[in-house]
PDB file of C-alpha atoms in Angstrom:
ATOM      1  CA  UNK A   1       6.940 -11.211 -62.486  1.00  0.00           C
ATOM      2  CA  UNK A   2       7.209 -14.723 -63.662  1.00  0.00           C
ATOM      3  CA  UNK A   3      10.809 -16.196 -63.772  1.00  0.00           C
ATOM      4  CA  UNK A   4      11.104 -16.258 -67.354  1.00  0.00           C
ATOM      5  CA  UNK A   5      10.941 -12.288 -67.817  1.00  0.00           C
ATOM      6  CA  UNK A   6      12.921 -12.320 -64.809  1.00  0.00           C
ATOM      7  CA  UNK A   7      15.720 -14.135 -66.459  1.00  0.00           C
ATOM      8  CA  UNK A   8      14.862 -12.302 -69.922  1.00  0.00           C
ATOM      9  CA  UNK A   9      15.542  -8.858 -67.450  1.00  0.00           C
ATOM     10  CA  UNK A  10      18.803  -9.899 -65.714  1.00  0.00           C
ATOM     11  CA  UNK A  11      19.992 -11.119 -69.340  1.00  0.00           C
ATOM     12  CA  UNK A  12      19.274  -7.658 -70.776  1.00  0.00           C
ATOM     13  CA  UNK A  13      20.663  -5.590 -67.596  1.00  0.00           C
ATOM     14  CA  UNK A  14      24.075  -7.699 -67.547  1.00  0.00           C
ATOM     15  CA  UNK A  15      24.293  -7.430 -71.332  1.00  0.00           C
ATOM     16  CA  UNK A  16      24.739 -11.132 -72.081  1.00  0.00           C
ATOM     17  CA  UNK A  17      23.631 -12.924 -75.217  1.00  0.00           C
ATOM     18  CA  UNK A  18      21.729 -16.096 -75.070  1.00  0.00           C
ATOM     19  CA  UNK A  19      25.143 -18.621 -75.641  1.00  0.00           C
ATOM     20  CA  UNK A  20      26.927 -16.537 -72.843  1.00  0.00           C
ATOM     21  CA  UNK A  21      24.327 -17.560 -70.270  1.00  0.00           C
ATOM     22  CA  UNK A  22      23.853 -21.286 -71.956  1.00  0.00           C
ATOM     23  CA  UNK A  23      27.438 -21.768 -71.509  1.00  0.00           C
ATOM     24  CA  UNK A  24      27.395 -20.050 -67.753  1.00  0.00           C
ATOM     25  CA  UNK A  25      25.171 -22.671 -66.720  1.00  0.00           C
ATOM     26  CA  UNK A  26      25.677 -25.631 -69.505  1.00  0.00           C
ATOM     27  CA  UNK A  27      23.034 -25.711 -71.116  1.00  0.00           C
ATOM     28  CA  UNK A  28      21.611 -25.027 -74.678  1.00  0.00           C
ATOM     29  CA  UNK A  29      20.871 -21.237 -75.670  1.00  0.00           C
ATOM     30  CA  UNK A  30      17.770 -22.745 -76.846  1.00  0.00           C
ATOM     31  CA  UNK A  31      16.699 -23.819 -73.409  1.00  0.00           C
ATOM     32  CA  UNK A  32      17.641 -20.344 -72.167  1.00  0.00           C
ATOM     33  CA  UNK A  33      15.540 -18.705 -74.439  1.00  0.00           C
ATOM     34  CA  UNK A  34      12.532 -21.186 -73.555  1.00  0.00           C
ATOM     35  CA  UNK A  35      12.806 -20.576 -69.684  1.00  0.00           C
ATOM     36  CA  UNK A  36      12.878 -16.644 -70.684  1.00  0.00           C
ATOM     37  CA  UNK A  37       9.678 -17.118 -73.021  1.00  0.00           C
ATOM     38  CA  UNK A  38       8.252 -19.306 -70.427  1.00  0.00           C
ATOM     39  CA  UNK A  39       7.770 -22.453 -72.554  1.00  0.00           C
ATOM     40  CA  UNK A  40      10.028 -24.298 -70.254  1.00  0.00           C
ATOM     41  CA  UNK A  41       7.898 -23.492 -66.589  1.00  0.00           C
ATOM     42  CA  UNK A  42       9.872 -26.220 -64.085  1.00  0.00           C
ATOM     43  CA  UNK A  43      13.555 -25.660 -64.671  1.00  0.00           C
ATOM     44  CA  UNK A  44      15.585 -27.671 -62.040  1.00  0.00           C
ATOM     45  CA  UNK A  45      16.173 -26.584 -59.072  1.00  0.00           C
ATOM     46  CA  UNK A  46      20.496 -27.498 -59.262  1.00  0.00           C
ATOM     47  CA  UNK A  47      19.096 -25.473 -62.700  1.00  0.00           C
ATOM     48  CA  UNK A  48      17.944 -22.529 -60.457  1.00  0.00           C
ATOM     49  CA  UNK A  49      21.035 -22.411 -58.204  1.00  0.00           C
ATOM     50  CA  UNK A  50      22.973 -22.072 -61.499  1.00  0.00           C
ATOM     51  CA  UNK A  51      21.425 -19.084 -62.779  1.00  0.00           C
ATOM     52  CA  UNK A  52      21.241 -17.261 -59.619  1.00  0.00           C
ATOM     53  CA  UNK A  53      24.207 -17.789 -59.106  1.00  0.00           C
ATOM     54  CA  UNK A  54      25.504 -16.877 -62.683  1.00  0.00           C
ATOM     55  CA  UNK A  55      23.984 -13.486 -61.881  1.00  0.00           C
ATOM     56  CA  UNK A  56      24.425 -12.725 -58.691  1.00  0.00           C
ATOM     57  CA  UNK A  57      20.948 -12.604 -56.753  1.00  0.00           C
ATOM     58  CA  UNK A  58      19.979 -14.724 -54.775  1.00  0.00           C
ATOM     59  CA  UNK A  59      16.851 -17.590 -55.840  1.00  0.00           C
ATOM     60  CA  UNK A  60      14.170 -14.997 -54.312  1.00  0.00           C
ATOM     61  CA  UNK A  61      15.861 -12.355 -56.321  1.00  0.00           C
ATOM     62  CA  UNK A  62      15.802 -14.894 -59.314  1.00  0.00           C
ATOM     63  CA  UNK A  63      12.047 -16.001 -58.622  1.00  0.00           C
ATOM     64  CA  UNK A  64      10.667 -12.411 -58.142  1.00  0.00           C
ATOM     65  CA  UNK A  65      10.283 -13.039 -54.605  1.00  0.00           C
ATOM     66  CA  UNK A  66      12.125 -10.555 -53.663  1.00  0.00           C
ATOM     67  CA  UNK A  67      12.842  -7.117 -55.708  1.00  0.00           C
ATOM     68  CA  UNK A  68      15.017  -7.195 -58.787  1.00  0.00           C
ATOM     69  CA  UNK A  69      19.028  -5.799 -58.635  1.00  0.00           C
ATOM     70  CA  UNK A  70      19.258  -3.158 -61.017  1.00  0.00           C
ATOM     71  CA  UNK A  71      21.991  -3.046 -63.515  1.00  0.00           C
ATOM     72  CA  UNK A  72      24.836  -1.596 -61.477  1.00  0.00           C
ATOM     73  CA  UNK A  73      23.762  -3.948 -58.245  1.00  0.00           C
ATOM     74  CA  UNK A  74      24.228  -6.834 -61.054  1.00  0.00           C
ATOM     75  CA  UNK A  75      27.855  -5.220 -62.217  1.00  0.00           C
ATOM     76  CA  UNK A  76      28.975  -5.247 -58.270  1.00  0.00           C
ATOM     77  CA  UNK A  77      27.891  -8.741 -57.715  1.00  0.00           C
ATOM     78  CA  UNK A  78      29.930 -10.038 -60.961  1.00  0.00           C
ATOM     79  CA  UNK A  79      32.977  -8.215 -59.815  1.00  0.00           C
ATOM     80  CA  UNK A  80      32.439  -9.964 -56.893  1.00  0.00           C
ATOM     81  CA  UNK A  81      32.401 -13.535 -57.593  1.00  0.00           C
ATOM     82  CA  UNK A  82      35.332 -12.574 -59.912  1.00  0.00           C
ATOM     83  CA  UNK A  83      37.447 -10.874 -57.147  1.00  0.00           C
ATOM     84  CA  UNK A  84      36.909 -14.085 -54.952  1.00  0.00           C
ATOM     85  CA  UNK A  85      37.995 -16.458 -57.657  1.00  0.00           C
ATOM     86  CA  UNK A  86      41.819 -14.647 -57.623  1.00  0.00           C
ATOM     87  CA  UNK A  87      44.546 -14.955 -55.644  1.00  0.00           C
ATOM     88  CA  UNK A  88      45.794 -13.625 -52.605  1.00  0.00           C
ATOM     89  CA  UNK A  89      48.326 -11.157 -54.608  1.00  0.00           C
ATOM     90  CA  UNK A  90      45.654 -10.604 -57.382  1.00  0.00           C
ATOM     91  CA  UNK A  91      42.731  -9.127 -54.684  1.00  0.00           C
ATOM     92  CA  UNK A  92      45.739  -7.158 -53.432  1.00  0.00           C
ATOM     93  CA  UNK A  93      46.725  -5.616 -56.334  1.00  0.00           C
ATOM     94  CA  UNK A  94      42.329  -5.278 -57.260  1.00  0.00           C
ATOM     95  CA  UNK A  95      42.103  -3.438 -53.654  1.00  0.00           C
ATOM     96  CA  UNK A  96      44.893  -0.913 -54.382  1.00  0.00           C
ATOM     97  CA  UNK A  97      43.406  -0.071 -57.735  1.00  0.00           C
ATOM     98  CA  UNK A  98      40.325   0.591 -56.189  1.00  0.00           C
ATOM     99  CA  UNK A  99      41.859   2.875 -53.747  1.00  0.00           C
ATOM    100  CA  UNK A 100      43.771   4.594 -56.430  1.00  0.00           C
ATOM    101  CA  UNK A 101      40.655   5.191 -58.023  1.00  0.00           C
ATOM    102  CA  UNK A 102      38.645   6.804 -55.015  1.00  0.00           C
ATOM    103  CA  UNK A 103      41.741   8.797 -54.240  1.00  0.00           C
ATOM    104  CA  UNK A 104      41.461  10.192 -58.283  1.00  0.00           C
ATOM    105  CA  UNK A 105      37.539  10.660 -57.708  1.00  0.00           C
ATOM    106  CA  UNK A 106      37.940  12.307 -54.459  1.00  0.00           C
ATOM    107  CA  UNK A 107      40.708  15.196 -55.902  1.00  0.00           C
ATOM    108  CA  UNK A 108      38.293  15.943 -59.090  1.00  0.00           C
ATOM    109  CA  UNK A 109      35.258  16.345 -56.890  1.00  0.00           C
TER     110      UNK A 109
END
C-alpha cells in the first residue's frame, strides 16, 4: 500500500475531514488531499513525523511498512496523546473514570 491510500485509510478510520488533518499538521487541505491521491509522492520527512504522529502509528505504520492500526487501535492511540497532554489532577480524575467504567462493565456482564 502506497502512503497516499495509507493516509486516505487512517483519514477515513479516525473520521477526520481533509481541514482537520491540514490544520493537525499545518498545512493546506489541498496538499492533504494530493499526498492521499498520490500527486504529491516526496512529502517531507519533518512532514512524515507530523502525520504519524497526528495519528498515532508510528512512520512504518504510516509508510505501510508495517501493518495498518485498525480503527479502535487509532481511537486508543488519540486518547493517548490526549491523556499525556493533561495535568497531573486531570489523568487522575481520567484514571478513576476509567475504573468506574470497568467496575459498571464488570457488574452487567
Amino acid at each position: 500500500m502506497r502512503i497516499g491510500e495509507r493516509l486516505f485509510s487512517l483519514r477515513q478510520k479516525s473520521g477526520q475531514p481533509l481541514q482537520a488533518v491540514a490544520d493537525a499538521v499545518g498545512i493546506s487541505k489541498a496538499h492533504v488531499w494530493e499526498l492521499e491521491k498520490g500527486r504529491s509522492k516526496n512529502p517531507s520527512f519533518e512532514l512524515v513525523q507530523k502525520l504519524a504522529h497526528h495519528y498515532g502509528v508510528s512512520i512504518d505504520e504510516l509508510i505501510g511498512n508495517e501493518n495498518e492500526p485498525d480503527a479502535v487501535s487509532l481511537q486508543i492511540a488519540r486518547l493517548h496523546r490526549g491523556f499525556e497532554e493533561l495535568s497531573e489532577g486531570d489523568r487522575t480524575v481520567v484514571e478513576q473514570m476509567i475504573k468506574s467504567l470497568k467496575a459498571r462493565a464488570e457488574q452487567h456482564e
